[in-house]
Every structure is written in structure tokens, then in C-alpha cells.
PDB file of C-alpha atoms and ligand atoms in Angstrom:
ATOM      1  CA  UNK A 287      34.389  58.022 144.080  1.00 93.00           C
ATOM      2  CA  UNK A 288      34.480  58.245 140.042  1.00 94.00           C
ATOM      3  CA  UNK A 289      34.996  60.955 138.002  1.00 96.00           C
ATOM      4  CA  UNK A 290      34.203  59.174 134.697  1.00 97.00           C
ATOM      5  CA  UNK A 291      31.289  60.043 132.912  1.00 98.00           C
ATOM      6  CA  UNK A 292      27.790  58.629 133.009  1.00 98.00           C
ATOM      7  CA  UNK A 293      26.992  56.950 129.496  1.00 98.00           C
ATOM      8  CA  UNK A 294      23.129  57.841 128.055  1.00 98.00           C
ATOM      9  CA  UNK A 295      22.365  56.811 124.843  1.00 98.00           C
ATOM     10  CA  UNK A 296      18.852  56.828 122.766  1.00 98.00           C
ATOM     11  CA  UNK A 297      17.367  56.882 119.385  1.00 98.00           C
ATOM     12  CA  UNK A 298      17.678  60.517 118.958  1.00 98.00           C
ATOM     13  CA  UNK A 299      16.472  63.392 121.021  1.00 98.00           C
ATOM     14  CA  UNK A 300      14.041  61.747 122.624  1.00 98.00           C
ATOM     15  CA  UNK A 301      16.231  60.949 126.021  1.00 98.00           C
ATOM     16  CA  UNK A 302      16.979  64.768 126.338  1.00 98.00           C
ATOM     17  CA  UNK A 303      14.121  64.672 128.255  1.00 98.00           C
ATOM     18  CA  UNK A 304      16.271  62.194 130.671  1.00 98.00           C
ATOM     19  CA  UNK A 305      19.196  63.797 130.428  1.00 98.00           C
ATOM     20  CA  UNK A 306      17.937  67.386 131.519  1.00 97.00           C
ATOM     21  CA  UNK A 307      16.530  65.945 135.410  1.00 97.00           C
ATOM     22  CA  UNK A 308      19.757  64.213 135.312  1.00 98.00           C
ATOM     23  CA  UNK A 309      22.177  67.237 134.854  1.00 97.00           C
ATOM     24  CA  UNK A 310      19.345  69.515 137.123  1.00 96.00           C
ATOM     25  CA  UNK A 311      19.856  66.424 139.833  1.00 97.00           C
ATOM     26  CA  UNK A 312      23.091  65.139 139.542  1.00 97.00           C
ATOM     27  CA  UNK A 313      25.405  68.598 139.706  1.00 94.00           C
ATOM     28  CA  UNK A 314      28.899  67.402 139.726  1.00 96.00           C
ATOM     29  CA  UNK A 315      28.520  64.428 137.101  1.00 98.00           C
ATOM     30  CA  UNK A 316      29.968  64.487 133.380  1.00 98.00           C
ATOM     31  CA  UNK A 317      27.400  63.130 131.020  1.00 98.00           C
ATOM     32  CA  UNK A 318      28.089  61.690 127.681  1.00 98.00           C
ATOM     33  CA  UNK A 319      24.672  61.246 125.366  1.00 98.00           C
ATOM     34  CA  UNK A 320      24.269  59.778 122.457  1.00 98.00           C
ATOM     35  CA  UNK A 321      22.254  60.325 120.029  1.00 98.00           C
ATOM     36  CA  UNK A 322      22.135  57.544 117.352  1.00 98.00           C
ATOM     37  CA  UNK A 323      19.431  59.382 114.955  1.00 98.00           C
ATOM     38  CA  UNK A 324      21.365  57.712 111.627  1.00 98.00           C
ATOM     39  CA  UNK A 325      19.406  54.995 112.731  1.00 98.00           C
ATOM     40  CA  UNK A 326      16.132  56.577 114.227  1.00 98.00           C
ATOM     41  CA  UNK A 327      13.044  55.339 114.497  1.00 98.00           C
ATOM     42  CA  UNK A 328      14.072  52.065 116.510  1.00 98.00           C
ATOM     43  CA  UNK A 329      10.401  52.134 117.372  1.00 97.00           C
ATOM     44  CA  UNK A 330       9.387  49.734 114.118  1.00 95.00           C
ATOM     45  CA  UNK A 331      12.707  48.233 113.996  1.00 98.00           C
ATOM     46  CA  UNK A 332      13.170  44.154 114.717  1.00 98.00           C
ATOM     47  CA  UNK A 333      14.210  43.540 118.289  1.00 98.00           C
ATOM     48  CA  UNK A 334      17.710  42.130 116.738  1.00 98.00           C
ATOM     49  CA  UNK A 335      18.122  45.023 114.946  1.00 98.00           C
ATOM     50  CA  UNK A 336      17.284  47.304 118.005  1.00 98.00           C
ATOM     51  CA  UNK A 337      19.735  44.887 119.820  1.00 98.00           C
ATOM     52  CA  UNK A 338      22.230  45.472 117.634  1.00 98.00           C
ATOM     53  CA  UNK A 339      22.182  48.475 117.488  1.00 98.00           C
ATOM     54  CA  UNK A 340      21.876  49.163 121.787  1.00 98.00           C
ATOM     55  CA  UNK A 341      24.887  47.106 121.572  1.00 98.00           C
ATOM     56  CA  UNK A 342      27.095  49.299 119.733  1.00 98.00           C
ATOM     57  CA  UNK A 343      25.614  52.276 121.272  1.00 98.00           C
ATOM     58  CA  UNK A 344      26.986  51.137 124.865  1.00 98.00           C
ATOM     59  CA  UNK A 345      30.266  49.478 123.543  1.00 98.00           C
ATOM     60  CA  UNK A 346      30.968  53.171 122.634  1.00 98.00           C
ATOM     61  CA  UNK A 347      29.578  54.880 125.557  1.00 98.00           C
ATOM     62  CA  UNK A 348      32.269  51.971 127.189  1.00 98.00           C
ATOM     63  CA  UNK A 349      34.803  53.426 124.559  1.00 98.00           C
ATOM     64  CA  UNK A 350      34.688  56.898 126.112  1.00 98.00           C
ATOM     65  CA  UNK A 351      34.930  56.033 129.550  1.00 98.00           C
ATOM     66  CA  UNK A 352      31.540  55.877 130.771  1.00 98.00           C
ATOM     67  CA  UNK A 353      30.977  54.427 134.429  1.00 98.00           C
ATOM     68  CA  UNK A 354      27.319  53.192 133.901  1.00 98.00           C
ATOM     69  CA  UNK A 355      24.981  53.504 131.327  1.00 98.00           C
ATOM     70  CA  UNK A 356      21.772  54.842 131.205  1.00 98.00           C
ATOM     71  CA  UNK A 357      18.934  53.749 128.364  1.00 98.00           C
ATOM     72  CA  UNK A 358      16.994  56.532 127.791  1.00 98.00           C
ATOM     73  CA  UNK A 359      14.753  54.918 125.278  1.00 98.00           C
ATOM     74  CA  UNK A 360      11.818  52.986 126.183  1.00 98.00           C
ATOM     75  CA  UNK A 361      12.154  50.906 123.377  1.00 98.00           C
ATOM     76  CA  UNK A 362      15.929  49.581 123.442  1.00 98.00           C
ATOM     77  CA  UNK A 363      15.417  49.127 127.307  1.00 98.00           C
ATOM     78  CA  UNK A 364      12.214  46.752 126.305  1.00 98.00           C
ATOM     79  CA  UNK A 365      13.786  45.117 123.583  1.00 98.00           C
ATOM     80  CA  UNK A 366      17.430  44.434 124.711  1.00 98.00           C
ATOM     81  CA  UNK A 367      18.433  45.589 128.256  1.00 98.00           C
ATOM     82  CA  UNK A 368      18.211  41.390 128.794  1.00 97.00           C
ATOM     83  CA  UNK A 369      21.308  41.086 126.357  1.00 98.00           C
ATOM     84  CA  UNK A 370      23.159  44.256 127.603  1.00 98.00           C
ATOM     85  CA  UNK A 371      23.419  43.404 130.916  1.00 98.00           C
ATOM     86  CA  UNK A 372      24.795  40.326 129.991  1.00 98.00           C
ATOM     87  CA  UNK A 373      27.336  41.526 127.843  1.00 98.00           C
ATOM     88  CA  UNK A 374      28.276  44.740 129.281  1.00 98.00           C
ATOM     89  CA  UNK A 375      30.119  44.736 133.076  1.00 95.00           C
ATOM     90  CA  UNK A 376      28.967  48.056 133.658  1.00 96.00           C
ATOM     91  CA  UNK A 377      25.736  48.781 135.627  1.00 98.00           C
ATOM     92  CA  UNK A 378      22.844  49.091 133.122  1.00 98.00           C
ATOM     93  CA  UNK A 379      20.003  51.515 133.659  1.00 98.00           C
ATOM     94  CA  UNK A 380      16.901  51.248 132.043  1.00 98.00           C
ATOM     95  CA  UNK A 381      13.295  53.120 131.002  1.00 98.00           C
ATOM     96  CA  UNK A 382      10.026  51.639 130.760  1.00 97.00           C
ATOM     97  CA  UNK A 383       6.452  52.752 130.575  1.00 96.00           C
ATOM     98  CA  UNK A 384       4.991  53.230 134.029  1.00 96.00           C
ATOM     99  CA  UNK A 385       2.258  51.122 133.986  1.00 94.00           C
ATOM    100  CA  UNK A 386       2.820  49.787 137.354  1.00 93.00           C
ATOM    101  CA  UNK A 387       2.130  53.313 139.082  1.00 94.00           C
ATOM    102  CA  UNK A 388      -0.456  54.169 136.934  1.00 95.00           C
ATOM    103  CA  UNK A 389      -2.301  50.623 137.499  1.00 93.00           C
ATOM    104  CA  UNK A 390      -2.136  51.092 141.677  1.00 92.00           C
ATOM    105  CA  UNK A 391      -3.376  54.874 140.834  1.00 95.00           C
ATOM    106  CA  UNK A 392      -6.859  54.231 138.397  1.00 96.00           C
ATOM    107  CA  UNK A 393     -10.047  55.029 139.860  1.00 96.00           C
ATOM    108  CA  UNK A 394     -11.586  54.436 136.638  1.00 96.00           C
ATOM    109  CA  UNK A 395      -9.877  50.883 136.366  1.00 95.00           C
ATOM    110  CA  UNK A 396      -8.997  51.866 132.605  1.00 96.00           C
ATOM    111  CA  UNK A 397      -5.815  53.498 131.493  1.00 96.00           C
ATOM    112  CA  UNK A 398      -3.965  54.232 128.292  1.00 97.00           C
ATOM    113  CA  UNK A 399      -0.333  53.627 127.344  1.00 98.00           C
ATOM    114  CA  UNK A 400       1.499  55.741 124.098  1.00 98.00           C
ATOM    115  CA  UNK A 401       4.606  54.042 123.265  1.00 98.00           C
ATOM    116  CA  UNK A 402       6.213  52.728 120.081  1.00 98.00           C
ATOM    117  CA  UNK A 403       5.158  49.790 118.423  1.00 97.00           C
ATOM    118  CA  UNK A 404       8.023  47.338 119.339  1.00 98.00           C
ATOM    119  CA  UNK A 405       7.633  48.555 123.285  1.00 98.00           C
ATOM    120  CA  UNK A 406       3.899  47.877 123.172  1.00 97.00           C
ATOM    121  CA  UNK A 407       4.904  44.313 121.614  1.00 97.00           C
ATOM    122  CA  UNK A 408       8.316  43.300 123.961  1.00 97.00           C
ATOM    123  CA  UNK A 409       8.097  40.390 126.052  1.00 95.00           C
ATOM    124  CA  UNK A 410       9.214  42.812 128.884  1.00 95.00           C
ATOM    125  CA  UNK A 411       6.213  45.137 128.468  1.00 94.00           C
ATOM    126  CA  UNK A 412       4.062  42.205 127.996  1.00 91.00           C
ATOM    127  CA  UNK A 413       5.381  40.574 131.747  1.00 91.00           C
ATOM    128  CA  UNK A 414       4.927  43.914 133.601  1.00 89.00           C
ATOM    129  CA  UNK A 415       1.257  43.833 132.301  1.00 84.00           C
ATOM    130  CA  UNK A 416       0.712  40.749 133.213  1.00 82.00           C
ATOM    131  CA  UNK A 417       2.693  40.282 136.700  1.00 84.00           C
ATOM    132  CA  UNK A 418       1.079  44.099 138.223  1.00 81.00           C
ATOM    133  CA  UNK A 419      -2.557  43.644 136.602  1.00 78.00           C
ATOM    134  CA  UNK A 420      -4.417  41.525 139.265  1.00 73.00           C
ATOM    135  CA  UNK A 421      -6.907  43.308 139.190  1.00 78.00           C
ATOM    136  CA  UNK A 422      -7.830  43.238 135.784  1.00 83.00           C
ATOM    137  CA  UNK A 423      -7.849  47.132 134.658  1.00 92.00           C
ATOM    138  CA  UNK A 424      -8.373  47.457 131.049  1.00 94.00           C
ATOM    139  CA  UNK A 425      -5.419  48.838 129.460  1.00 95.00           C
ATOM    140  CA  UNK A 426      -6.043  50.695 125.999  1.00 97.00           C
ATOM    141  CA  UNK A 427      -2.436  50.520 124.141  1.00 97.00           C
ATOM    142  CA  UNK A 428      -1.762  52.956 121.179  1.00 98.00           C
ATOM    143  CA  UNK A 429       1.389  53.186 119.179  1.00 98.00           C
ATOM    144  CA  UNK A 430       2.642  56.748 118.381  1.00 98.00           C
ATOM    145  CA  UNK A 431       2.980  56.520 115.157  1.00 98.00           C
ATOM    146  CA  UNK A 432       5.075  58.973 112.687  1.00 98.00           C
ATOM    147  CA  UNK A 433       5.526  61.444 115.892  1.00 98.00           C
ATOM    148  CA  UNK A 434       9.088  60.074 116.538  1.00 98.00           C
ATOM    149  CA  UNK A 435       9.716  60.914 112.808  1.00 98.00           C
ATOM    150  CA  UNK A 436       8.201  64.519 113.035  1.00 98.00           C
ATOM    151  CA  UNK A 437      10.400  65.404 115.673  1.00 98.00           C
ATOM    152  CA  UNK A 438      13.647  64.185 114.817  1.00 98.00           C
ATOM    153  CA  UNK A 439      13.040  66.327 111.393  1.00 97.00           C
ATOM    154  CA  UNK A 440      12.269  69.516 113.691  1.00 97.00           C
ATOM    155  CA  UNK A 441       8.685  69.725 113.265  1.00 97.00           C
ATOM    156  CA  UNK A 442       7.584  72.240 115.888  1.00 97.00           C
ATOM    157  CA  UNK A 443       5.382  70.623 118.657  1.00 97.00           C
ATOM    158  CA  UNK A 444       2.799  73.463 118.454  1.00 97.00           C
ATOM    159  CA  UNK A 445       2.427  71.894 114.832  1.00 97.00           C
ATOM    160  CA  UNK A 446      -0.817  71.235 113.052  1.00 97.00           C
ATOM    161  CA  UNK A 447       0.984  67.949 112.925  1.00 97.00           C
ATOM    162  CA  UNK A 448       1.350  66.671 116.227  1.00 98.00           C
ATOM    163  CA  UNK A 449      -1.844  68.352 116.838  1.00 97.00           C
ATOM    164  CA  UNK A 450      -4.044  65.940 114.213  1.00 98.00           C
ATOM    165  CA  UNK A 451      -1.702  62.949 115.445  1.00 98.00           C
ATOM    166  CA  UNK A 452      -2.167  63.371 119.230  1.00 98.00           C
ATOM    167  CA  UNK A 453      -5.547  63.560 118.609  1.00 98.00           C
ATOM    168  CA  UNK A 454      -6.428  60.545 116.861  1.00 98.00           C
ATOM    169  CA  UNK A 455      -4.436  58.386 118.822  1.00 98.00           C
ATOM    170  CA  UNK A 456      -5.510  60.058 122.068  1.00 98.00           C
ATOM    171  CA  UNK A 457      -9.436  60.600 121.625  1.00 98.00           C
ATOM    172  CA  UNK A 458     -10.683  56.891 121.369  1.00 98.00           C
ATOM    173  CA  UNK A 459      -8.392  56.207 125.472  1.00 98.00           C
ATOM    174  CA  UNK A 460     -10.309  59.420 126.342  1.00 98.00           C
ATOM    175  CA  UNK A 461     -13.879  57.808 125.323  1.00 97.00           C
ATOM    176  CA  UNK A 462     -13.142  54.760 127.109  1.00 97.00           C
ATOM    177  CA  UNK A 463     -12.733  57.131 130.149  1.00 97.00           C
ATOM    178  CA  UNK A 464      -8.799  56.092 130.898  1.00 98.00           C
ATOM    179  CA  UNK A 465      -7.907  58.466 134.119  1.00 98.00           C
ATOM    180  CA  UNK A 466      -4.015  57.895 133.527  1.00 98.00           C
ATOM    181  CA  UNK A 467      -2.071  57.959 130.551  1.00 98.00           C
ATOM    182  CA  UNK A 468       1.280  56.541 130.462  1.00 98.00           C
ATOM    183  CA  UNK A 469       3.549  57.853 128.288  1.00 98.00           C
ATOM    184  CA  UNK A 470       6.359  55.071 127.374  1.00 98.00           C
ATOM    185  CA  UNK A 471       8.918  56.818 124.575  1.00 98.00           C
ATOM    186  CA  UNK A 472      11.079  59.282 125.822  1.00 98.00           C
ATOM    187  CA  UNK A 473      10.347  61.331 122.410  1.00 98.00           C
ATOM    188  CA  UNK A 474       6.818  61.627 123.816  1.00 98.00           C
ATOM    189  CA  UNK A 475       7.900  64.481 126.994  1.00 98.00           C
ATOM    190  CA  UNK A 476       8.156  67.295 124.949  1.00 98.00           C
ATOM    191  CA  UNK A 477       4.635  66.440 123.690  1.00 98.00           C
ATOM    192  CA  UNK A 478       3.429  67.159 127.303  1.00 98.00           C
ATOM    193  CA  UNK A 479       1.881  70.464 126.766  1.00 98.00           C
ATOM    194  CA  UNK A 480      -0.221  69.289 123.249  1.00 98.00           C
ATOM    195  CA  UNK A 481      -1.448  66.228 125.338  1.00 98.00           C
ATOM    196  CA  UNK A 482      -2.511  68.024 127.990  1.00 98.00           C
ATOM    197  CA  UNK A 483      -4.441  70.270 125.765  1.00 97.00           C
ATOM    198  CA  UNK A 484      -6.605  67.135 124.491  1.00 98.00           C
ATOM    199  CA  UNK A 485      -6.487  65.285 127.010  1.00 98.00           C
ATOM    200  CA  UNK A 486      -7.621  67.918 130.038  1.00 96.00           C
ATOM    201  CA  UNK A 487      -6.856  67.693 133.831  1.00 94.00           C
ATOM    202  CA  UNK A 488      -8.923  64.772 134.121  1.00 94.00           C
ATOM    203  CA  UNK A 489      -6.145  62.694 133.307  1.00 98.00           C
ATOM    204  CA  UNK A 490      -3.164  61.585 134.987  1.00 98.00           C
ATOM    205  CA  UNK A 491       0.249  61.443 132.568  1.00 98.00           C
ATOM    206  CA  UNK A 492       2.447  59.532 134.026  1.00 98.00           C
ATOM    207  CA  UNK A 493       6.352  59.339 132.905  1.00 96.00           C
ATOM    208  CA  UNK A 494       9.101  57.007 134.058  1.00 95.00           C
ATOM    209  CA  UNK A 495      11.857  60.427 134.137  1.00 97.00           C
ATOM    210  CA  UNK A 496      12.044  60.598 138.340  1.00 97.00           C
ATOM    211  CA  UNK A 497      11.981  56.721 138.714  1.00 97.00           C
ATOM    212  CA  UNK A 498      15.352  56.418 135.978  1.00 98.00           C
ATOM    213  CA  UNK A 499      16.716  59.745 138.002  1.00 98.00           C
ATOM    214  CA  UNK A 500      16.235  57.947 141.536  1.00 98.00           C
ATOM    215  CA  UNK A 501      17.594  54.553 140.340  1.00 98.00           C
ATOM    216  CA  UNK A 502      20.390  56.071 139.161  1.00 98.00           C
ATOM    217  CA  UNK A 503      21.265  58.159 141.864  1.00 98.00           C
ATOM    218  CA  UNK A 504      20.611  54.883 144.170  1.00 98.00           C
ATOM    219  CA  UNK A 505      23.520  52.620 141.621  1.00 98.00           C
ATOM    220  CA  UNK A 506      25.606  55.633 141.709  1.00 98.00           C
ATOM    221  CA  UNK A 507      25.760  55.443 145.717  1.00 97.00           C
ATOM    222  CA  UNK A 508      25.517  51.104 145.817  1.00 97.00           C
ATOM    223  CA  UNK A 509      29.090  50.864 143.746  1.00 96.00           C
ATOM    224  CA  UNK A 510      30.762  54.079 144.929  1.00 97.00           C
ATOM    225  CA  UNK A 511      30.458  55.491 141.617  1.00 97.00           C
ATOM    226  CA  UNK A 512      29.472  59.228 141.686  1.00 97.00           C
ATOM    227  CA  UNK A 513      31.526  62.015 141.140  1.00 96.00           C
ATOM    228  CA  UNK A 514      34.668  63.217 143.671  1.00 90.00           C
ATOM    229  CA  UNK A 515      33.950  66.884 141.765  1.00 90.00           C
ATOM    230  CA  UNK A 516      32.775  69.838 143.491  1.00 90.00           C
ATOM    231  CA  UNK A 517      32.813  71.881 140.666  1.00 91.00           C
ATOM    232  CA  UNK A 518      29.636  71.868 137.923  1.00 93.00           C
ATOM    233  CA  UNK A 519      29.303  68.823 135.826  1.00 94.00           C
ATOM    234  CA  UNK A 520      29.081  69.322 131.966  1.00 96.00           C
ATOM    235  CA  UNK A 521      27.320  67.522 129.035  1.00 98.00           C
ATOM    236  CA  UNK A 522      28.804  66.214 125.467  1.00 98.00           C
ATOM    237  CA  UNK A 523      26.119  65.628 123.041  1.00 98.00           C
ATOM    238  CA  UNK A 524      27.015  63.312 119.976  1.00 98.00           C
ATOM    239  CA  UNK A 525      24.774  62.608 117.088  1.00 98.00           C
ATOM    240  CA  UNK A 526      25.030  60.598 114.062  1.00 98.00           C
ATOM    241  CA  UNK A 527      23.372  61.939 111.431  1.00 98.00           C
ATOM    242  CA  UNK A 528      23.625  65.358 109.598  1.00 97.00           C
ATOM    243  CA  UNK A 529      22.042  67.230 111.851  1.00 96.00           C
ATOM    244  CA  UNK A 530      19.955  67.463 114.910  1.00 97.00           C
ATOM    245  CA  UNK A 531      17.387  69.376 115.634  1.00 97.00           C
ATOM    246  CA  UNK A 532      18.105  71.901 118.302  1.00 95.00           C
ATOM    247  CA  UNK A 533      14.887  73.065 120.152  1.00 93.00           C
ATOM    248  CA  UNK A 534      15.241  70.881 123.131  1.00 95.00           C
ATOM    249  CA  UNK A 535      18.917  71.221 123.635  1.00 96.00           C
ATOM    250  CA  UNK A 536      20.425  73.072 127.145  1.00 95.00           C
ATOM    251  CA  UNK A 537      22.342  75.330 124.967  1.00 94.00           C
ATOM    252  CA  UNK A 538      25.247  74.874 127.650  1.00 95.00           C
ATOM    253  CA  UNK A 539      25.818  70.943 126.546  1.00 97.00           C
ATOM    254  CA  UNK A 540      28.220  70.670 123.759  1.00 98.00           C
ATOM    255  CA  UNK A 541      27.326  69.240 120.874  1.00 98.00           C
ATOM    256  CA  UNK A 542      28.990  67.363 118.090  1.00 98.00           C
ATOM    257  CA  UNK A 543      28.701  65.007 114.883  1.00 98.00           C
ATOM    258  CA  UNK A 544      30.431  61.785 115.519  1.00 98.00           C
ATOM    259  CA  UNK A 545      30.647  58.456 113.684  1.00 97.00           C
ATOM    260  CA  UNK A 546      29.612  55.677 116.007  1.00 97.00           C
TER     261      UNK A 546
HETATM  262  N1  LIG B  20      12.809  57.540 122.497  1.00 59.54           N
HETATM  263  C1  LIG B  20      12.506  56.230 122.175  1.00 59.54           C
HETATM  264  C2  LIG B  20      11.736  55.438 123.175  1.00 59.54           C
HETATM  265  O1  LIG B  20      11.695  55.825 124.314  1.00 59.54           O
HETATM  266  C3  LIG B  20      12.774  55.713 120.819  1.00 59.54           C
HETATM  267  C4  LIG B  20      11.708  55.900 119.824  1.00 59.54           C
HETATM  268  C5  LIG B  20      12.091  55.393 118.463  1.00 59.54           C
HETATM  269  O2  LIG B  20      13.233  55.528 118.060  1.00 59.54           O
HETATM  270  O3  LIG B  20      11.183  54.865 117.803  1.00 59.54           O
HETATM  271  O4  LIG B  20      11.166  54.430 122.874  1.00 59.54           O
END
């Protein structure tokens, strides 16, 4: 049994979608988040800079106490999770685009993955690709560009915005007939309902949030780590920059600027 808190950090907001099936799952758990939108996008940064920054994110999610650490950003887990785990004793959970799933799943044999340009380009992305594709589906990658941006600034998803966006990047997958699309940023799960619109029931979306829920629920039992508590868990929220914006926040989890 530990009562310490479990550590999430991302590039903003975008792991809120994480975070939420973790608090609904995991009752009696504290949760610290971080949300380290001074620096956000990571999404075009260089993968030493998105190391660098992953690394201070968990050495102050260690800081406060945290038992394990959970990525919720596709892009840090693709671009540094090799160097955390090294450096960091603590167990180190990750997020990356389901391709795997969606690959057993095409009828079609053609699916499409939104993610951020440095996921799309890791080595890690690149090695799942390659070690689950045997049978050679075609797989249509797009990066999501500017929708990060819009919603860390608040834009509201019904937007003409996201609307025009989704829609360019999302049309050309849909004329190559893709029959799953993966989404791989975090950010991207609160665009479910606009990509749905344009992209019908045809097609599959497929997420990573119950695979990072289960595997953290399985470390949690492995190393005798999850909460002693009976009574309901709680979640502190700490961003970075001068605000955040507030639409997908449980209006239960506490919220507060921090330096970090
Ligand atoms: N939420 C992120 C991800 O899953 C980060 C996006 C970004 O900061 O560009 O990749």
C-alpha cells in the first residue's frame, strides 16, 4: 500500500482527457497533473528540447511525492520515455498512438493516424509501424497542425476553427477509404465529437485512454503501490502559464499557478 500521489504530467490540457478515466477508475488515488503550457506546443519542438523539458516535468512530479508517473502526452512519451526511465527510479507510464489495434482491426487495409509532428517522426512511432505492419496496410499519417494551439488559447471546439482544420486534415484519409483513425495527441479527445461529424460511423477512432488506464492499474498492483484510502481520492491541477483554459476541467480538481 501507498498513499502518495500518482504523478501525470503533459503539454497542457491535453492529458485531462487521461486524467478524467483515471480519477472515474482509480477512486481512492491522489493525482497530481501538470500542466506545463509555458512551454506548449511540444508537438514541433526538438526531441532534446521535449526531453528536457519531460525531464523537469517528472523531477517535479518526484518533488511532490509522486509514486509513479504517468505521460499523458503522446509526444513526450515518443520522444523521451527512453531517457526517463533511465533516469527516473519510479515506474514510468507512457501514451502512444494505437496503431497496433487499429492495424489487427482494418478491413479496408488503410488507416489514418492524427498526431503531432514530432510523434509522427519519433523513432518509437516509426518501430511500432514497422514491427506490427506485416501485412503491409497503408497508413495515411497527418500532423494536427495549429489545433494544439487553438485549444490551449480556449478556442471553443464547436469553432469554425477546428471545424475548417479537422476537415482538411481529415478529408484526403477519408478518400483513401481509411476504416480506423487513430488519434495519437491527447489534445485531440475533446475533438471527438467534430471528428465524428466529418468523419461518419464508417470509421473506427481509436484512442490509447483505456490501454494507459489498464497499465496503470496493472503497475499499481505489480509494486504494491495503490492507495491504503477508502475515502475519495482528489486531484491538484498545476499550470505554468497565466492561465488555463477551463472548459475541460472536473470543476472538483483544484487548480493552481505554479512555477515549475
Ligand atoms: N497532448 C500532447 C500529445 O499527446 C502534446 C501536444 C503538443 O504539445 O504539441 O502529443
Amino acid at each position: 500500500m501507498d498513499n502518495r500521489p500518482i504523478g501525470i504530467f503533459d503539454s497542457g490540457i491535453g492529458g485531462i482527457s487521461i486524467l478524467n478515466e483515471l480519477f472515474k477508475e482509480l477512486k481512492n488515488e491522489q493525482f497530481i497533473y501538470l500542466a506545463d503550457n509555458k512551454n506548449c506546443p511540444y508537438g514541433n519542438k526538438s526531441k532534446k528540447i521535449i526531453t528536457e523539458l519531460s525531464i523537469k516535468n517528472c523531477k517535479e512530479l518526484i518533488k511532490l511525492d509522486c509514486k509513479i508517473i504517468v505521460i499523458a502526452c503522446n509526444t513526450s512519451t515518443t520522444n523521451s520515455i527512453e531517457s526517463l526511465r533511465k533516469i527516473f527510479n519510479c515506474p514510468i507510464i507512457g501514451i502512444e498512438p494505437g496503431i497496433k489495434p487499429a492495424i489487427l482491426e482494418t478491413k479496408t487495409k488503410k488507416i489514418g493516424v492524427l498526431a503531432t509532428k514530432k510523434t509522427l517522426s519519433s523513432d518509437i512511432f516509426c518501430k511500432t509501424q514497422y514491427a506490427n505492419n506485416r501485412e503491409k496496410i497503408k497508413i495515411y499519417e497527418q500532423p494536427g497542425f495549429g489545433l494544439v494551439e487553438s485549444l490551449e488559447k480556449g478556442v471553443k471546439v464547436k469553432s469554425i476553427i477546428f471545424k475548417q482544420k479537422l476537415h482538411q486534415y481529415l478529408f484526403p484519409m477519408i478518400e483513401k477509404n481509411i476504416d480506423h483513425l487513430v488519434l495519437g495527441c491527447t489534445h485531440y479527445n475533446f475533438l471527438k465529437d467534430e471528428i465524428k461529424k466529418i468523419i461518419g460511423n464508417k470509421i473506427t477512432i481509436v484512442d490509447s485512454i483505456i490501454p494507459v488506464v489498464n497499465q496503470t492499474k496493472k503497475i499499481l498492483n505489480e509494486f504494491n503501490l495503490s492507495s491504503g484510502k477508502t475515502t475519495h481520492g482528489s486531484v491538484k491541477l498545476f499550470y505554468n502559464s497565466k492561465k488555463i483554459p477551463k472548459d475541460f476541467i472536473n470543476e472538483i480538481f483544484k487548480i493552481e499557478r505554479k512555477e515549475f
